[in-house]
Amino acid sequence: MRALVAGGAGFIGSHLCDRLIAEGIAVTCVDNFISGLPANIAHLMDRPDFDLIEHDVSQPFDSPADLIFHFASPASPNPASPKSYLAHPVATALANSQGSYQLLEIARRHGARYLFASTSEIYGEPLEHPQRETYFGNVNPHGIRSCYDESKRFGEAIAMTYHREFQVDVRLIRIFNTYGPRCDPADGRVIPNFVSQALTGDPITVYGDGAQTRSLCYVSDLVEGIWRMITSERTGGDVVNLGNPEEHTILEYARLIRDLCDSGSEVVFRELRTADDPSRRQPDITKARELLGWEPQVLLREGLKQTIAWYREHLPDLSAGTDPVR
Ligand code: NAD
Ligand code: UDP
C-alpha cells in the first residue's frame, strides 16, 4: 500500500509520514517547502519506502497511491512571519482550491481514499461554542484570513462534490490548534513562539490582552485521529472535528509555558492580533468519540514538557538562519 502525503515536510505532515511508515505503508511526500522544513523528513530520505517529489500541488502532476492526504497549505496567520499564509495569500488560496482539485483528480484516477486537512478556521468567529460539525460558521468571505478559511471551505466543498459526482471516498477533518515538536518557530504560531521566547529569556509576546482562547491538541493525539479517520469504514463522505476540548486563554498558556521552562521572561502585550483573529475556539468532539472511539490522551502539561524538551535541543539549529517571529 502507498500513501501520497501532500505537505509531508510540514509539522503535522512529517509526523503523519512517520506514522504511516510505522504502519508498513510506503509514503510519497509531495512538498514545495513554502512553509515546511527539509529537516522534518531528513530521517526518512534514505528509506526505500519513502520518496519525495518537490512540487507545488496546485499544479498538475500524478503519483499513484491508495491513500491521499492533503496537508499542503501554509497554516500560520502571523502577519510578521514570512512563512504565514498572510505572506503567501494567493499561494494559500490555490493550495487549498486548485491543490484540492489536483489531488482529487489523482484520487479519482487511481481509486484512492482521500483525506483533506480542513480547519477550525472554517468556523470563523464562532457564534456557537463549543463548535460542532453541524455549525456552518461565521466567516468574513473577503477578510484578511479569507485566503485561508474560505479556501479551506472550498476544499471541503470540492471534496464532497467529488464524492457525490464521482464516488471518490473522501474524508474531511477539521483540525483545531495543534502543537508539538517540529512546528517551525519561524512561522510565528503561538506555542513555538512562547516556548522559544521562554527558553531564550526574551519577552513572551501576548497579542491583544490575551483573553482570547484556544484549545490545544498534542500532535501524537491528532495523528492517531487521522489514522482512525482514514482507516475507518464508517467515515466515507463525512466530516469530523479533531482537537482537544481543554480550553485556556492565551495569557494562561504564556504563564504556564514560562513556568514549565523555568524562565525569567516577562510577559508583554503587543498589538499584533490580526483582524478576524477568533476570540474563542473549542471543539465539540462528540462525533470523533462516537465514530472513531477517539479522544486526546496527552495532558497539556505533559505535551508542553515534551515540546519544550524538543525545542531545547533543536532551537539553536532552527534559529541559525531565521529568527523566530516575535
Ligand atoms: P506546515 O506549514 O508546517 O505544513 C504545511 C506543509 O505544506 C509544508 O511543508 C509546506 O511546505 C507544504 N505546502 C504548502 N503549500 C504547498 C503547495 N502548494 N504544494 C506543496 N506543498 C505545499 O503546517 P501544519 O501545521 O503542518 O499544517 C498542515 C495542514 O494542516 C495544513 O493544511 C493546515 O491548514 C492544516 N491545519 C493545521 C493546524 C495546526 O494547528 N497545525 C490546524 C488546522 C489545520
Ligand atoms: N498569539 C499571541 N502571541 C504570539 C502568537 C500568537 O498572543 O506570539 C495569539 C494569536 O493572536 C491568536 C492565538 O495566539 O489569538 C493563536 O495564534 P496562532 O497563530 O497559533 O493560531 P490561530 O489559532 O490564530 O490560527
mmCIF file of C-alpha atoms in Angstrom, residues 40-285:
data_model
loop_
_atom_site.group_PDB
_atom_site.id
_atom_site.type_symbol
_atom_site.label_atom_id
_atom_site.label_comp_id
_atom_site.label_asym_id
_atom_site.label_seq_id
_atom_site.Cartn_x
_atom_site.Cartn_y
_atom_site.Cartn_z
ATOM 1 C CA ASN A 40 11.427 17.357 9.244
ATOM 2 C CA ILE A 41 11.877 14.483 6.794
ATOM 3 C CA ALA A 42 15.693 14.190 6.765
ATOM 4 C CA HIS A 43 15.483 10.961 8.812
ATOM 5 C CA LEU A 44 13.267 9.375 6.116
ATOM 6 C CA MET A 45 15.195 10.337 2.985
ATOM 7 C CA ASP A 46 17.351 7.183 2.739
ATOM 8 C CA ARG A 47 14.487 4.757 3.300
ATOM 9 C CA PRO A 48 13.372 2.608 0.342
ATOM 10 C CA ASP A 49 9.714 3.085 1.376
ATOM 11 C CA PHE A 50 9.907 6.909 1.266
ATOM 12 C CA ASP A 51 10.020 9.218 -1.791
ATOM 13 C CA LEU A 52 9.990 12.981 -2.074
ATOM 14 C CA ILE A 53 8.518 14.903 -5.004
ATOM 15 C CA GLU A 54 9.366 18.592 -4.819
ATOM 16 C CA HIS A 55 6.312 20.168 -6.420
ATOM 17 C CA ASP A 56 3.518 22.696 -5.922
ATOM 18 C CA VAL A 57 0.282 20.688 -5.583
ATOM 19 C CA SER A 58 -1.771 23.444 -7.173
ATOM 20 C CA GLN A 59 -0.059 22.498 -10.478
ATOM 21 C CA PRO A 60 -0.827 19.272 -12.380
ATOM 22 C CA PHE A 61 1.060 16.090 -11.508
ATOM 23 C CA ASP A 62 0.402 12.416 -10.970
ATOM 24 C CA SER A 63 1.595 9.863 -8.433
ATOM 25 C CA PRO A 64 -0.158 6.529 -7.923
ATOM 26 C CA ALA A 65 -1.462 5.981 -4.402
ATOM 27 C CA ASP A 66 -4.052 4.092 -2.362
ATOM 28 C CA LEU A 67 -4.388 6.829 0.266
ATOM 29 C CA ILE A 68 -4.065 10.565 -0.344
ATOM 30 C CA PHE A 69 -3.652 13.117 2.446
ATOM 31 C CA HIS A 70 -3.958 16.812 1.570
ATOM 32 C CA PHE A 71 -1.968 18.720 4.225
ATOM 33 C CA ALA A 72 -0.285 21.124 1.789
ATOM 34 C CA SER A 73 -1.028 24.676 2.900
ATOM 35 C CA PRO A 74 0.713 27.331 4.934
ATOM 36 C CA ALA A 75 -1.091 27.332 8.283
ATOM 37 C CA SER A 76 0.186 30.249 10.352
ATOM 38 C CA PRO A 77 -1.775 33.519 10.462
ATOM 39 C CA ASN A 78 1.077 35.536 11.990
ATOM 40 C CA PRO A 79 1.438 38.700 9.850
ATOM 41 C CA ALA A 80 5.049 39.091 10.975
ATOM 42 C CA SER A 81 6.120 35.722 9.569
ATOM 43 C CA PRO A 82 7.478 35.237 6.029
ATOM 44 C CA LYS A 83 6.064 31.694 6.220
ATOM 45 C CA SER A 84 2.495 32.600 7.113
ATOM 46 C CA TYR A 85 -0.487 32.384 4.825
ATOM 47 C CA LEU A 86 -0.745 36.157 5.085
ATOM 48 C CA ALA A 87 2.692 36.354 3.440
ATOM 49 C CA HIS A 88 1.509 33.966 0.675
ATOM 50 C CA PRO A 89 -2.198 34.645 0.284
ATOM 51 C CA VAL A 90 -2.563 33.658 -3.377
ATOM 52 C CA ALA A 91 -0.393 30.530 -2.994
ATOM 53 C CA THR A 92 -2.517 29.580 0.032
ATOM 54 C CA ALA A 93 -5.808 30.117 -1.749
ATOM 55 C CA LEU A 94 -4.521 28.000 -4.653
ATOM 56 C CA ALA A 95 -3.046 25.234 -2.461
ATOM 57 C CA ASN A 96 -6.459 24.566 -0.928
ATOM 58 C CA SER A 97 -8.531 25.095 -4.084
ATOM 59 C CA GLN A 98 -6.507 24.098 -7.166
ATOM 60 C CA GLY A 99 -4.412 21.795 -4.966
ATOM 61 C CA SER A 100 -7.584 20.039 -3.814
ATOM 62 C CA TYR A 101 -8.662 19.692 -7.438
ATOM 63 C CA GLN A 102 -5.307 18.191 -8.489
ATOM 64 C CA LEU A 103 -5.241 15.730 -5.592
ATOM 65 C CA LEU A 104 -8.885 14.736 -6.032
ATOM 66 C CA GLU A 105 -8.183 14.062 -9.711
ATOM 67 C CA ILE A 106 -5.326 11.761 -8.664
ATOM 68 C CA ALA A 107 -7.663 10.044 -6.167
ATOM 69 C CA ARG A 108 -10.280 9.587 -8.853
ATOM 70 C CA ARG A 109 -7.749 8.276 -11.397
ATOM 71 C CA HIS A 110 -6.246 5.707 -9.008
ATOM 72 C CA GLY A 111 -9.316 4.871 -6.913
ATOM 73 C CA ALA A 112 -7.594 6.228 -3.800
ATOM 74 C CA ARG A 113 -9.127 7.195 -0.480
ATOM 75 C CA TYR A 114 -8.707 10.961 0.097
ATOM 76 C CA LEU A 115 -8.422 12.872 3.388
ATOM 77 C CA PHE A 116 -8.478 16.673 3.488
ATOM 78 C CA ALA A 117 -6.959 18.673 6.361
ATOM 79 C CA SER A 118 -9.628 21.274 6.946
ATOM 80 C CA THR A 119 -9.539 23.537 9.948
ATOM 81 C CA SER A 120 -11.412 25.050 12.863
ATOM 82 C CA GLU A 121 -10.891 28.347 10.994
ATOM 83 C CA ILE A 122 -13.857 27.436 8.813
ATOM 84 C CA TYR A 123 -15.992 28.298 11.874
ATOM 85 C CA GLY A 124 -14.549 31.851 11.785
ATOM 86 C CA GLU A 125 -15.511 33.997 14.771
ATOM 87 C CA PRO A 126 -17.863 31.331 16.157
ATOM 88 C CA LEU A 127 -21.311 32.240 17.427
ATOM 89 C CA GLU A 128 -21.750 28.674 18.660
ATOM 90 C CA HIS A 129 -19.474 27.460 21.434
ATOM 91 C CA PRO A 130 -18.053 24.832 21.530
ATOM 92 C CA GLN A 131 -18.127 24.221 17.789
ATOM 93 C CA ARG A 132 -19.913 21.145 16.432
ATOM 94 C CA GLU A 133 -19.593 19.856 12.872
ATOM 95 C CA THR A 134 -23.174 20.969 12.198
ATOM 96 C CA TYR A 135 -22.236 24.638 12.740
ATOM 97 C CA PHE A 136 -21.797 26.474 9.411
ATOM 98 C CA GLY A 137 -19.527 29.157 10.811
ATOM 99 C CA ASN A 138 -19.258 32.920 10.871
ATOM 100 C CA VAL A 139 -16.557 33.763 8.334
ATOM 101 C CA ASN A 140 -15.652 37.037 6.660
ATOM 102 C CA PRO A 141 -15.562 35.968 2.982
ATOM 103 C CA HIS A 142 -13.221 38.761 1.883
ATOM 104 C CA GLY A 143 -11.304 39.451 5.103
ATOM 105 C CA ILE A 144 -7.554 39.149 5.551
ATOM 106 C CA ARG A 145 -7.862 35.495 6.600
ATOM 107 C CA SER A 146 -10.172 34.583 3.716
ATOM 108 C CA CYS A 147 -7.287 33.284 1.557
ATOM 109 C CA TYR A 148 -7.081 30.538 4.169
ATOM 110 C CA ASP A 149 -10.501 29.972 5.700
ATOM 111 C CA GLU A 150 -12.534 30.416 2.530
ATOM 112 C CA SER A 151 -10.161 28.221 0.515
ATOM 113 C CA LYS A 152 -10.466 25.559 3.219
ATOM 114 C CA ARG A 153 -14.245 25.825 2.934
ATOM 115 C CA PHE A 154 -13.892 25.382 -0.826
ATOM 116 C CA GLY A 155 -11.561 22.428 -0.190
ATOM 117 C CA GLU A 156 -14.342 20.776 1.798
ATOM 118 C CA ALA A 157 -16.899 21.620 -0.873
ATOM 119 C CA ILE A 158 -14.926 20.229 -3.815
ATOM 120 C CA ALA A 159 -14.068 17.070 -1.879
ATOM 121 C CA MET A 160 -17.757 16.431 -1.155
ATOM 122 C CA THR A 161 -18.573 17.263 -4.783
ATOM 123 C CA TYR A 162 -16.130 14.603 -5.999
ATOM 124 C CA HIS A 163 -17.699 12.212 -3.511
ATOM 125 C CA ARG A 164 -21.207 12.857 -4.800
ATOM 126 C CA GLU A 165 -20.458 13.079 -8.518
ATOM 127 C CA PHE A 166 -17.613 10.557 -8.902
ATOM 128 C CA GLN A 167 -17.980 8.442 -5.723
ATOM 129 C CA VAL A 168 -14.455 9.283 -4.579
ATOM 130 C CA ASP A 169 -14.049 8.084 -0.988
ATOM 131 C CA VAL A 170 -13.327 11.372 0.803
ATOM 132 C CA ARG A 171 -12.950 12.158 4.498
ATOM 133 C CA LEU A 172 -12.758 15.660 5.991
ATOM 134 C CA ILE A 173 -11.126 16.523 9.289
ATOM 135 C CA ARG A 174 -11.375 19.926 10.952
ATOM 136 C CA ILE A 175 -8.159 20.291 12.872
ATOM 137 C CA PHE A 176 -8.103 22.562 15.931
ATOM 138 C CA ASN A 177 -4.855 24.172 17.105
ATOM 139 C CA THR A 178 -2.175 21.506 17.295
ATOM 140 C CA TYR A 179 1.282 21.776 18.843
ATOM 141 C CA GLY A 180 4.372 19.664 19.371
ATOM 142 C CA PRO A 181 7.889 19.008 18.073
ATOM 143 C CA ARG A 182 8.789 20.219 14.538
ATOM 144 C CA CYS A 183 6.424 23.188 14.467
ATOM 145 C CA ASP A 184 8.735 25.834 12.998
ATOM 146 C CA PRO A 185 9.207 28.843 15.324
ATOM 147 C CA ALA A 186 9.789 30.972 12.219
ATOM 148 C CA ASP A 187 6.143 30.599 11.251
ATOM 149 C CA GLY A 188 5.068 32.527 14.340
ATOM 150 C CA ARG A 189 2.362 30.323 15.851
ATOM 151 C CA VAL A 190 1.645 30.723 19.496
ATOM 152 C CA ILE A 191 3.282 27.685 21.114
ATOM 153 C CA PRO A 192 6.599 27.731 19.217
ATOM 154 C CA ASN A 193 6.736 31.489 19.796
ATOM 155 C CA PHE A 194 6.107 31.272 23.537
ATOM 156 C CA VAL A 195 8.439 28.309 24.053
ATOM 157 C CA SER A 196 11.323 29.825 22.073
ATOM 158 C CA GLN A 197 10.862 33.146 23.852
ATOM 159 C CA ALA A 198 10.772 31.494 27.286
ATOM 160 C CA LEU A 199 13.853 29.391 26.512
ATOM 161 C CA THR A 200 15.898 32.324 25.256
ATOM 162 C CA GLY A 201 14.752 34.680 28.025
ATOM 163 C CA ASP A 202 13.103 37.077 25.580
ATOM 164 C CA PRO A 203 9.769 38.721 26.394
ATOM 165 C CA ILE A 204 6.767 36.443 25.806
ATOM 166 C CA THR A 205 4.583 38.298 23.324
ATOM 167 C CA VAL A 206 0.874 38.071 24.054
ATOM 168 C CA TYR A 207 -1.144 39.654 21.238
ATOM 169 C CA GLY A 208 -4.002 41.868 22.401
ATOM 170 C CA ASP A 209 -4.983 41.377 26.041
ATOM 171 C CA GLY A 210 -4.505 37.591 25.921
ATOM 172 C CA ALA A 211 -8.148 36.922 26.839
ATOM 173 C CA GLN A 212 -8.771 35.110 23.543
ATOM 174 C CA THR A 213 -8.938 31.336 23.983
ATOM 175 C CA ARG A 214 -7.602 28.317 22.137
ATOM 176 C CA SER A 215 -7.832 24.571 22.842
ATOM 177 C CA LEU A 216 -4.545 22.825 22.123
ATOM 178 C CA CYS A 217 -4.085 19.274 20.891
ATOM 179 C CA TYR A 218 -0.770 17.420 21.077
ATOM 180 C CA VAL A 219 0.406 16.198 17.676
ATOM 181 C CA SER A 220 0.525 12.455 18.514
ATOM 182 C CA ASP A 221 -3.142 12.611 19.528
ATOM 183 C CA LEU A 222 -4.018 14.329 16.263
ATOM 184 C CA VAL A 223 -2.112 11.756 14.195
ATOM 185 C CA GLU A 224 -3.982 8.943 15.972
ATOM 186 C CA GLY A 225 -7.248 10.653 14.996
ATOM 187 C CA ILE A 226 -6.094 10.988 11.379
ATOM 188 C CA TRP A 227 -5.163 7.317 11.300
ATOM 189 C CA ARG A 228 -8.573 6.271 12.648
ATOM 190 C CA MET A 229 -10.317 8.598 10.211
ATOM 191 C CA ILE A 230 -8.572 7.157 7.134
ATOM 192 C CA THR A 231 -8.864 3.507 8.210
ATOM 193 C CA SER A 232 -12.469 3.614 9.413
ATOM 194 C CA GLU A 233 -15.190 2.001 7.326
ATOM 195 C CA ARG A 234 -17.705 4.475 8.783
ATOM 196 C CA THR A 235 -16.273 7.865 7.807
ATOM 197 C CA GLY A 236 -16.527 7.985 3.979
ATOM 198 C CA GLY A 237 -18.108 11.286 2.916
ATOM 199 C CA ASP A 238 -18.089 12.602 6.471
ATOM 200 C CA VAL A 239 -16.516 15.455 8.434
ATOM 201 C CA VAL A 240 -15.119 15.188 11.953
ATOM 202 C CA ASN A 241 -13.583 17.712 14.367
ATOM 203 C CA LEU A 242 -10.190 16.650 15.724
ATOM 204 C CA GLY A 243 -8.899 18.679 18.643
ATOM 205 C CA ASN A 244 -8.578 18.810 22.387
ATOM 206 C CA PRO A 245 -11.553 20.390 24.161
ATOM 207 C CA GLU A 246 -9.438 21.725 27.053
ATOM 208 C CA GLU A 247 -9.725 25.495 26.555
ATOM 209 C CA HIS A 248 -7.487 28.211 28.054
ATOM 210 C CA THR A 249 -6.768 31.865 27.439
ATOM 211 C CA ILE A 250 -3.595 32.799 25.577
ATOM 212 C CA LEU A 251 -2.369 34.576 28.703
ATOM 213 C CA GLU A 252 -2.746 31.332 30.677
ATOM 214 C CA TYR A 253 -0.625 29.491 28.092
ATOM 215 C CA ALA A 254 2.030 32.217 28.297
ATOM 216 C CA ARG A 255 2.311 31.899 32.081
ATOM 217 C CA LEU A 256 2.235 28.105 32.070
ATOM 218 C CA ILE A 257 4.985 27.873 29.449
ATOM 219 C CA ARG A 258 7.120 30.395 31.317
ATOM 220 C CA ASP A 259 6.769 28.272 34.476
ATOM 221 C CA LEU A 260 7.458 24.963 32.714
ATOM 222 C CA CYS A 261 10.591 26.455 31.109
ATOM 223 C CA ASP A 262 11.651 27.815 34.495
ATOM 224 C CA SER A 263 12.136 31.090 32.623
ATOM 225 C CA GLY A 264 12.622 34.653 33.799
ATOM 226 C CA SER A 265 10.969 36.082 30.641
ATOM 227 C CA GLU A 266 8.450 38.819 31.208
ATOM 228 C CA VAL A 267 5.038 38.586 29.566
ATOM 229 C CA VAL A 268 4.421 41.611 27.320
ATOM 230 C CA PHE A 269 1.323 42.677 25.393
ATOM 231 C CA ARG A 270 1.584 43.533 21.681
ATOM 232 C CA GLU A 271 -0.995 44.859 19.244
ATOM 233 C CA LEU A 272 -0.293 42.177 16.658
ATOM 234 C CA ARG A 273 -3.695 40.477 16.601
ATOM 235 C CA THR A 274 -4.984 40.332 13.047
ATOM 236 C CA ALA A 275 -8.476 41.389 12.110
ATOM 237 C CA ASP A 276 -10.745 38.345 12.366
ATOM 238 C CA ASP A 277 -8.494 36.643 14.969
ATOM 239 C CA PRO A 278 -11.179 34.451 16.620
ATOM 240 C CA SER A 279 -11.843 35.392 20.238
ATOM 241 C CA ARG A 280 -12.549 31.826 21.309
ATOM 242 C CA ARG A 281 -12.290 28.333 19.963
ATOM 243 C CA GLN A 282 -13.121 24.918 21.394
ATOM 244 C CA PRO A 283 -14.016 21.705 19.587
ATOM 245 C CA ASP A 284 -17.017 19.580 20.395
ATOM 246 C CA ILE A 285 -15.553 16.099 19.795
#
